[in-house]
Amino acid sequence: MIHTFEFYLHTDIKAIQNLLSVHSVKILDWNNIRSAIKKINEKINTNFYGIKINYIKELANDEYQIHFKLDITKLLHKGNISETDYYTVEKLIQDFLNNSFGSHIIFDKHILTRIDYKYDCVVKDQKNRELLFHLIDKHTRKYSHKEKYRWGKTNSGIPYKYESSQYHNNMSVGMIIYDKERERLEKNEPVLEFHENVVRYELRLNNQHLNSKKRQDKSGKSIPKKLSAYFQEEVWKDYMNKHVYPIVHKGDYYKITVAEKIIDASNLTKRKKDKLRQFLVRISKGTLDTPKQNLSRATYRQYIRDLETLGINPILIPKNRKDAPGCFKNPFTL
């Protein structure tokens, strides 16, 4: 459900002094704080794996703002995080704060600045994982102000294509689909048991989004910037439904011959069956955006819903791919 989150706490000079003393780190002046934090994080990692200090901001009157990042899967040493884990997470964080800053620093006073939701699915066959990233390249270029990114640049400025990841980002919300095991290997980090053969669908809620949700909407609802407010399965599922499904779509992936059989066996009219086949072929020859050139928004959405009812993803498996199956189960199924 939840992967990582970031937050900050207000502290006093006493807490900062305690942090430096506990971890036996000295700084000659405040300009050396970055190197001090690096040393502190190395020591924190041995007892509180998954917690690190991002940076410390000096405010007025000997007050400070400390920003943290926490990986819950590392903290709990497991991949499947559920709503029932909240109080364990809260206790471990408070234990860390007591140990590093003193018992007067309370986690309950934290301000959330980012949260990363996740959905992990196991795709054991490597060829199927490769097929998935080939198929999702046909995703819409833009949805709800989120732009699709499949290309990056090397340190030398040379463009290259992401073979095992795809991004859909804007300033407030980002979605990434990636091969978790391959990501671990590329970063020279250990592949844990719950990383093996995993494709991760990750939804990143940035501070801008959290601020907007804190303000009351038209219905009078608001979400406080607290971990407990977002550590709920209902909230996680609602976010995934609203931000991920409209991009990846429901239904399994089929070759055209298999999809046609499902459509022909349905109770739809012959005209609608023909239209759906044409719709699929146009997407197959282009992307999910291609049919929009000749269809109204209402008709486009209706065709997507018709296919969803039949359990067919609008993206087809290329019929000329001999190494691909006639059907590939959609990994993203809430």
Short mmCIF file of C-alpha atoms in Angstrom, two decimals:
data_model
loop_
_atom_site.label_atom_id
_atom_site.label_comp_id
_atom_site.label_asym_id
_atom_site.label_seq_id
_atom_site.Cartn_x
_atom_site.Cartn_y
_atom_site.Cartn_z
CA MET A 1 0.00 0.00 0.00
CA ILE A 2 2.58 2.60 1.12
CA HIS A 3 6.22 2.61 0.09
CA THR A 4 7.91 5.80 1.32
CA PHE A 5 6.92 9.14 2.80
CA GLU A 6 8.58 12.40 3.77
CA PHE A 7 7.79 14.75 6.65
CA TYR A 8 9.29 17.44 8.83
CA LEU A 9 9.25 18.37 12.50
CA HIS A 10 10.05 21.58 14.31
CA THR A 11 12.80 21.21 16.88
CA ASP A 12 14.88 23.32 19.22
CA ILE A 13 18.64 23.67 19.69
CA LYS A 14 18.52 21.12 22.51
CA ALA A 15 17.24 18.46 20.09
CA ILE A 16 19.98 19.27 17.55
CA GLN A 17 22.65 19.06 20.24
CA ASN A 18 21.25 15.73 21.38
CA LEU A 19 21.31 14.41 17.77
CA LEU A 20 24.99 15.31 17.37
CA SER A 21 25.91 13.93 20.78
CA VAL A 22 24.08 10.58 20.40
CA HIS A 23 25.73 9.91 17.07
CA SER A 24 29.14 11.29 18.12
CA VAL A 25 29.27 13.83 15.31
CA LYS A 26 30.88 17.26 15.63
CA ILE A 27 30.51 20.25 13.33
CA LEU A 28 32.81 23.24 13.37
CA ASP A 29 30.16 25.54 11.93
CA TRP A 30 26.70 25.33 10.39
CA ASN A 31 28.13 25.20 6.86
CA ASN A 32 29.33 21.67 7.60
CA ILE A 33 25.85 20.37 8.40
CA ARG A 34 25.57 18.35 5.16
CA SER A 35 28.60 16.22 5.88
CA ALA A 36 27.40 15.82 9.47
CA ILE A 37 23.99 14.56 8.28
CA LYS A 38 25.68 12.02 6.00
CA LYS A 39 27.63 10.60 8.95
CA ILE A 40 24.53 10.61 11.14
CA ASN A 41 22.48 8.75 8.52
CA GLU A 42 25.13 6.05 8.29
CA LYS A 43 24.77 5.46 12.03
CA ILE A 44 20.96 5.69 12.00
CA ASN A 45 20.91 3.03 9.28
CA THR A 46 22.32 0.38 11.62
CA ASN A 47 19.51 0.65 14.19
CA PHE A 48 16.62 2.22 12.26
CA TYR A 49 16.97 0.86 8.72
CA GLY A 50 14.80 2.87 6.34
CA ILE A 51 14.88 6.22 8.20
CA LYS A 52 17.12 9.06 7.10
CA ILE A 53 17.42 12.81 7.58
CA ASN A 54 17.09 14.70 4.30
CA TYR A 55 18.20 18.09 5.58
CA ILE A 56 18.02 20.48 8.53
CA LYS A 57 16.78 24.02 8.06
CA GLU A 58 17.76 26.69 10.53
CA LEU A 59 14.95 29.05 11.52
CA ALA A 60 14.89 32.04 13.85
CA ASN A 61 15.41 32.00 17.61
CA ASP A 62 17.32 28.70 17.78
CA GLU A 63 14.50 26.80 16.13
CA TYR A 64 15.01 24.22 13.40
CA GLN A 65 13.03 22.30 10.85
CA ILE A 66 14.22 18.73 10.28
CA HIS A 67 13.11 16.93 7.12
CA PHE A 68 13.00 13.14 7.07
CA LYS A 69 12.47 10.41 4.51
CA LEU A 70 11.25 6.99 5.55
CA ASP A 71 11.00 3.74 3.60
CA ILE A 72 8.39 1.63 5.37
CA THR A 73 9.29 -1.59 3.55
CA LYS A 74 12.84 -1.30 4.86
CA LEU A 75 11.72 -0.29 8.34
CA LEU A 76 9.39 -3.29 8.65
CA HIS A 77 11.50 -5.64 6.51
CA LYS A 78 8.55 -6.65 4.34
CA GLY A 79 6.98 -5.68 1.04
CA ASN A 80 3.27 -5.97 1.80
CA ILE A 81 2.29 -2.98 3.94
CA SER A 82 -1.26 -2.82 5.30
CA GLU A 83 -3.36 -0.40 7.30
CA THR A 84 -2.82 -2.50 10.44
CA ASP A 85 0.92 -1.69 10.33
CA TYR A 86 0.36 1.97 11.18
CA TYR A 87 0.82 1.78 14.95
CA THR A 88 3.99 -0.30 14.57
CA VAL A 89 5.40 2.31 12.18
CA GLU A 90 4.40 5.14 14.51
CA LYS A 91 6.06 3.43 17.49
CA LEU A 92 9.30 2.76 15.61
CA ILE A 93 9.49 6.39 14.46
CA GLN A 94 8.88 7.66 17.99
CA ASP A 95 11.55 5.28 19.30
CA PHE A 96 13.94 6.76 16.73
CA LEU A 97 13.03 10.33 17.70
CA ASN A 98 13.46 9.56 21.42
CA ASN A 99 16.84 8.02 20.73
CA SER A 100 18.15 10.78 18.47
CA PHE A 101 16.49 14.00 19.65
CA GLY A 102 15.00 13.43 23.07
CA SER A 103 11.53 12.47 24.25
CA HIS A 104 10.17 16.02 23.88
CA ILE A 105 10.09 15.67 20.07
CA ILE A 106 6.74 14.07 19.23
CA PHE A 107 6.00 12.37 15.91
CA ASP A 108 2.32 13.30 16.20
CA LYS A 109 3.34 16.91 15.46
CA HIS A 110 4.83 16.02 12.06
CA ILE A 111 3.85 17.64 8.76
CA LEU A 112 3.65 15.30 5.79
CA THR A 113 5.32 16.61 2.60
CA ARG A 114 5.18 13.59 0.29
CA ILE A 115 3.77 10.09 0.20
CA ASP A 116 4.42 7.29 -2.29
CA TYR A 117 1.71 4.69 -2.71
CA LYS A 118 2.49 1.44 -4.46
CA TYR A 119 0.94 -1.64 -5.98
CA ASP A 120 3.32 -4.57 -6.47
CA CYS A 121 2.49 -7.43 -8.80
CA VAL A 122 4.57 -10.50 -9.59
CA VAL A 123 5.23 -11.18 -13.28
CA LYS A 124 7.52 -14.21 -13.15
CA ASP A 125 8.32 -14.51 -16.85
CA GLN A 126 10.94 -11.93 -17.87
CA LYS A 127 9.63 -11.97 -21.46
CA ASN A 128 6.18 -10.99 -20.16
CA ARG A 129 7.70 -8.11 -18.19
CA GLU A 130 9.44 -6.95 -21.35
CA LEU A 131 6.16 -7.34 -23.26
CA LEU A 132 4.35 -5.21 -20.68
CA PHE A 133 6.77 -2.29 -21.09
CA HIS A 134 6.42 -2.59 -24.86
CA LEU A 135 2.61 -2.40 -24.57
CA ILE A 136 2.41 0.51 -22.13
CA ASP A 137 4.44 2.64 -24.53
CA LYS A 138 1.05 3.16 -26.22
CA HIS A 139 -0.39 4.87 -23.14
CA THR A 140 -1.92 8.31 -23.61
CA ARG A 141 0.59 11.16 -23.86
CA LYS A 142 -1.25 13.24 -21.29
CA TYR A 143 -3.94 12.61 -18.68
CA SER A 144 -5.10 15.02 -15.98
CA HIS A 145 -2.08 17.27 -16.67
CA LYS A 146 0.27 14.29 -16.22
CA GLU A 147 2.74 14.04 -19.10
CA LYS A 148 4.16 10.68 -20.22
CA TYR A 149 7.95 10.30 -20.10
CA ARG A 150 9.79 7.34 -21.59
CA TRP A 151 13.09 9.01 -22.45
CA GLY A 152 15.98 10.30 -20.38
CA LYS A 153 19.52 11.57 -20.95
CA THR A 154 22.90 10.24 -19.94
CA ASN A 155 25.41 12.41 -18.06
CA SER A 156 26.80 13.27 -21.50
CA GLY A 157 23.40 14.51 -22.66
CA ILE A 158 22.74 11.55 -24.97
CA PRO A 159 19.03 10.59 -25.13
CA TYR A 160 18.09 7.02 -24.26
CA LYS A 161 14.80 5.16 -23.82
CA TYR A 162 13.70 3.71 -20.49
CA GLU A 163 13.31 0.00 -21.26
CA SER A 164 11.82 -1.03 -17.92
CA SER A 165 10.04 2.08 -16.63
CA GLN A 166 7.55 4.73 -17.66
CA TYR A 167 6.57 8.01 -15.98
CA HIS A 168 3.39 10.10 -16.00
CA ASN A 169 4.14 13.27 -14.03
CA ASN A 170 3.00 16.76 -13.18
CA MET A 171 4.05 19.12 -10.40
CA SER A 172 1.70 17.66 -7.79
CA VAL A 173 1.21 13.97 -8.67
CA GLY A 174 3.45 11.47 -10.41
CA MET A 175 2.92 7.88 -11.51
CA ILE A 176 5.68 5.47 -12.44
CA ILE A 177 5.56 1.87 -13.63
CA TYR A 178 8.85 0.02 -13.32
CA ASP A 179 10.60 -3.33 -13.02
CA LYS A 180 11.54 -3.33 -9.33
CA GLU A 181 14.07 -6.15 -9.51
CA ARG A 182 15.88 -4.56 -12.44
CA GLU A 183 15.86 -1.18 -10.67
CA ARG A 184 17.59 -2.74 -7.64
CA LEU A 185 20.25 -4.36 -9.83
CA GLU A 186 20.91 -1.15 -11.80
CA LYS A 187 21.42 0.75 -8.53
CA ASN A 188 23.71 -2.01 -7.17
CA GLU A 189 21.36 -2.47 -4.23
CA PRO A 190 20.28 -5.82 -2.76
CA VAL A 191 17.32 -7.58 -4.36
CA LEU A 192 15.16 -8.62 -1.42
CA GLU A 193 12.68 -11.47 -1.63
CA PHE A 194 9.74 -9.12 -2.10
CA HIS A 195 11.50 -7.40 -5.05
CA GLU A 196 11.88 -10.54 -7.16
CA ASN A 197 9.93 -10.52 -10.46
CA VAL A 198 7.96 -7.47 -9.26
CA VAL A 199 6.44 -4.80 -11.49
CA ARG A 200 5.61 -1.79 -9.33
CA TYR A 201 2.90 0.79 -10.01
CA GLU A 202 3.86 3.74 -7.83
CA LEU A 203 1.83 6.89 -7.23
CA ARG A 204 3.68 9.87 -5.79
CA LEU A 205 1.71 12.59 -4.01
CA ASN A 206 3.92 15.67 -3.72
CA ASN A 207 3.66 18.54 -1.24
CA GLN A 208 1.65 20.69 -3.64
CA HIS A 209 -1.03 18.03 -3.83
CA LEU A 210 -1.04 17.43 -0.07
CA ASN A 211 -1.49 21.17 0.48
CA SER A 212 -4.46 21.24 -1.88
CA LYS A 213 -6.09 18.29 -0.10
CA LYS A 214 -5.58 20.01 3.24
CA ARG A 215 -7.85 22.82 2.08
CA GLN A 216 -11.56 22.07 2.13
CA ASP A 217 -13.09 21.20 -1.22
CA LYS A 218 -16.63 22.09 -2.35
CA SER A 219 -18.10 19.27 -0.29
CA GLY A 220 -16.32 20.51 2.84
CA LYS A 221 -13.88 17.59 2.95
CA SER A 222 -10.20 17.96 3.72
CA ILE A 223 -7.29 15.64 4.52
CA PRO A 224 -4.78 16.74 7.16
CA LYS A 225 -1.09 16.42 6.31
CA LYS A 226 -0.64 13.51 8.68
CA LEU A 227 0.55 9.98 7.91
CA SER A 228 -2.47 8.45 9.67
CA ALA A 229 -4.84 10.22 7.24
CA TYR A 230 -3.17 8.57 4.22
CA PHE A 231 -2.37 5.24 5.89
CA GLN A 232 -5.81 3.86 5.09
CA GLU A 233 -6.57 1.20 2.52
CA GLU A 234 -9.72 3.00 1.41
CA VAL A 235 -7.75 6.20 0.69
CA TRP A 236 -4.99 4.25 -1.11
CA LYS A 237 -7.50 2.39 -3.26
CA ASP A 238 -9.37 5.59 -4.12
CA TYR A 239 -6.13 7.23 -5.29
CA MET A 240 -5.18 4.22 -7.39
CA ASN A 241 -8.60 4.11 -9.02
CA LYS A 242 -8.55 7.82 -9.84
CA HIS A 243 -4.95 8.19 -11.01
CA VAL A 244 -3.71 4.81 -12.28
CA TYR A 245 -6.65 3.03 -13.92
CA PRO A 246 -7.44 5.94 -16.31
CA ILE A 247 -3.91 5.55 -17.70
CA VAL A 248 -3.33 1.76 -17.66
CA HIS A 249 -7.02 0.84 -18.17
CA LYS A 250 -8.82 -2.29 -17.04
CA GLY A 251 -8.95 -5.58 -18.91
CA ASP A 252 -6.37 -8.10 -20.07
CA TYR A 253 -4.12 -7.74 -23.09
CA TYR A 254 -5.02 -9.79 -26.17
CA LYS A 255 -3.93 -10.35 -29.72
CA ILE A 256 -6.54 -9.14 -32.20
CA THR A 257 -7.68 -12.68 -33.10
CA VAL A 258 -8.50 -13.48 -29.46
CA ALA A 259 -10.10 -10.07 -28.82
CA GLU A 260 -12.32 -10.51 -31.88
CA LYS A 261 -13.65 -13.82 -30.54
CA ILE A 262 -14.59 -12.19 -27.23
CA ILE A 263 -16.27 -9.27 -29.01
CA ASP A 264 -18.13 -11.60 -31.44
CA ALA A 265 -19.42 -13.69 -28.53
CA SER A 266 -20.86 -10.61 -26.80
CA ASN A 267 -24.43 -9.29 -27.01
CA LEU A 268 -23.35 -6.08 -28.70
CA THR A 269 -24.83 -5.12 -32.05
CA LYS A 270 -22.91 -6.01 -35.21
CA ARG A 271 -22.28 -2.31 -35.83
CA LYS A 272 -20.81 -1.82 -32.34
CA LYS A 273 -18.67 -4.95 -32.74
CA ASP A 274 -17.23 -3.57 -35.98
CA LYS A 275 -16.62 -0.19 -34.39
CA LEU A 276 -14.77 -1.74 -31.45
CA ARG A 277 -12.58 -3.77 -33.77
CA GLN A 278 -11.71 -0.63 -35.76
CA PHE A 279 -11.03 1.18 -32.50
CA LEU A 280 -8.57 -1.52 -31.36
CA VAL A 281 -6.81 -1.62 -34.72
CA ARG A 282 -6.32 2.17 -34.76
CA ILE A 283 -4.76 2.06 -31.28
CA SER A 284 -2.57 -0.86 -32.35
CA LYS A 285 -1.28 1.11 -35.35
CA GLY A 286 -0.70 4.22 -33.24
CA THR A 287 -1.35 4.86 -29.55
CA LEU A 288 -4.33 5.35 -27.25
CA ASP A 289 -4.45 8.93 -28.50
CA THR A 290 -4.81 8.00 -32.19
CA PRO A 291 -8.62 7.38 -32.26
CA LYS A 292 -9.19 10.74 -30.56
CA GLN A 293 -8.44 12.42 -33.88
CA ASN A 294 -11.72 11.17 -35.37
CA LEU A 295 -13.94 10.43 -32.39
CA SER A 296 -15.80 12.67 -29.99
CA ARG A 297 -14.72 12.51 -26.37
CA ALA A 298 -18.02 10.86 -25.40
CA THR A 299 -17.70 8.15 -28.08
CA TYR A 300 -14.07 7.48 -27.19
CA ARG A 301 -14.96 7.01 -23.52
CA GLN A 302 -17.90 4.78 -24.42
CA TYR A 303 -15.67 2.46 -26.46
CA ILE A 304 -13.22 2.26 -23.55
CA ARG A 305 -16.12 1.34 -21.24
CA ASP A 306 -17.43 -1.28 -23.71
CA LEU A 307 -14.03 -2.95 -23.85
CA GLU A 308 -13.71 -2.75 -20.08
CA THR A 309 -17.06 -4.57 -19.72
CA LEU A 310 -15.72 -7.32 -21.98
CA GLY A 311 -12.46 -7.53 -20.00
CA ILE A 312 -10.36 -6.33 -22.94
CA ASN A 313 -7.58 -3.79 -22.50
CA PRO A 314 -7.62 -1.30 -25.41
CA ILE A 315 -3.93 -2.00 -26.13
CA LEU A 316 -3.43 -5.10 -28.29
CA ILE A 317 -0.52 -7.53 -28.23
CA PRO A 318 1.10 -7.26 -31.69
CA LYS A 319 -0.07 -10.21 -33.78
CA ASN A 320 3.35 -10.56 -35.43
CA ARG A 321 5.13 -11.16 -32.12
CA LYS A 322 5.76 -14.90 -32.19
CA ASP A 323 7.28 -14.84 -28.70
CA ALA A 324 4.12 -13.34 -27.16
CA PRO A 325 1.07 -15.25 -25.90
CA GLY A 326 -2.43 -14.68 -27.27
CA CYS A 327 -3.45 -13.32 -23.86
CA PHE A 328 -1.48 -11.59 -21.12
CA LYS A 329 -3.19 -10.91 -17.79
CA ASN A 330 -3.17 -7.27 -16.77
CA PRO A 331 -0.89 -7.12 -13.70
CA PHE A 332 -2.72 -4.08 -12.29
CA THR A 333 -5.93 -5.48 -10.79
CA LEU A 334 -7.10 -3.89 -7.55
#
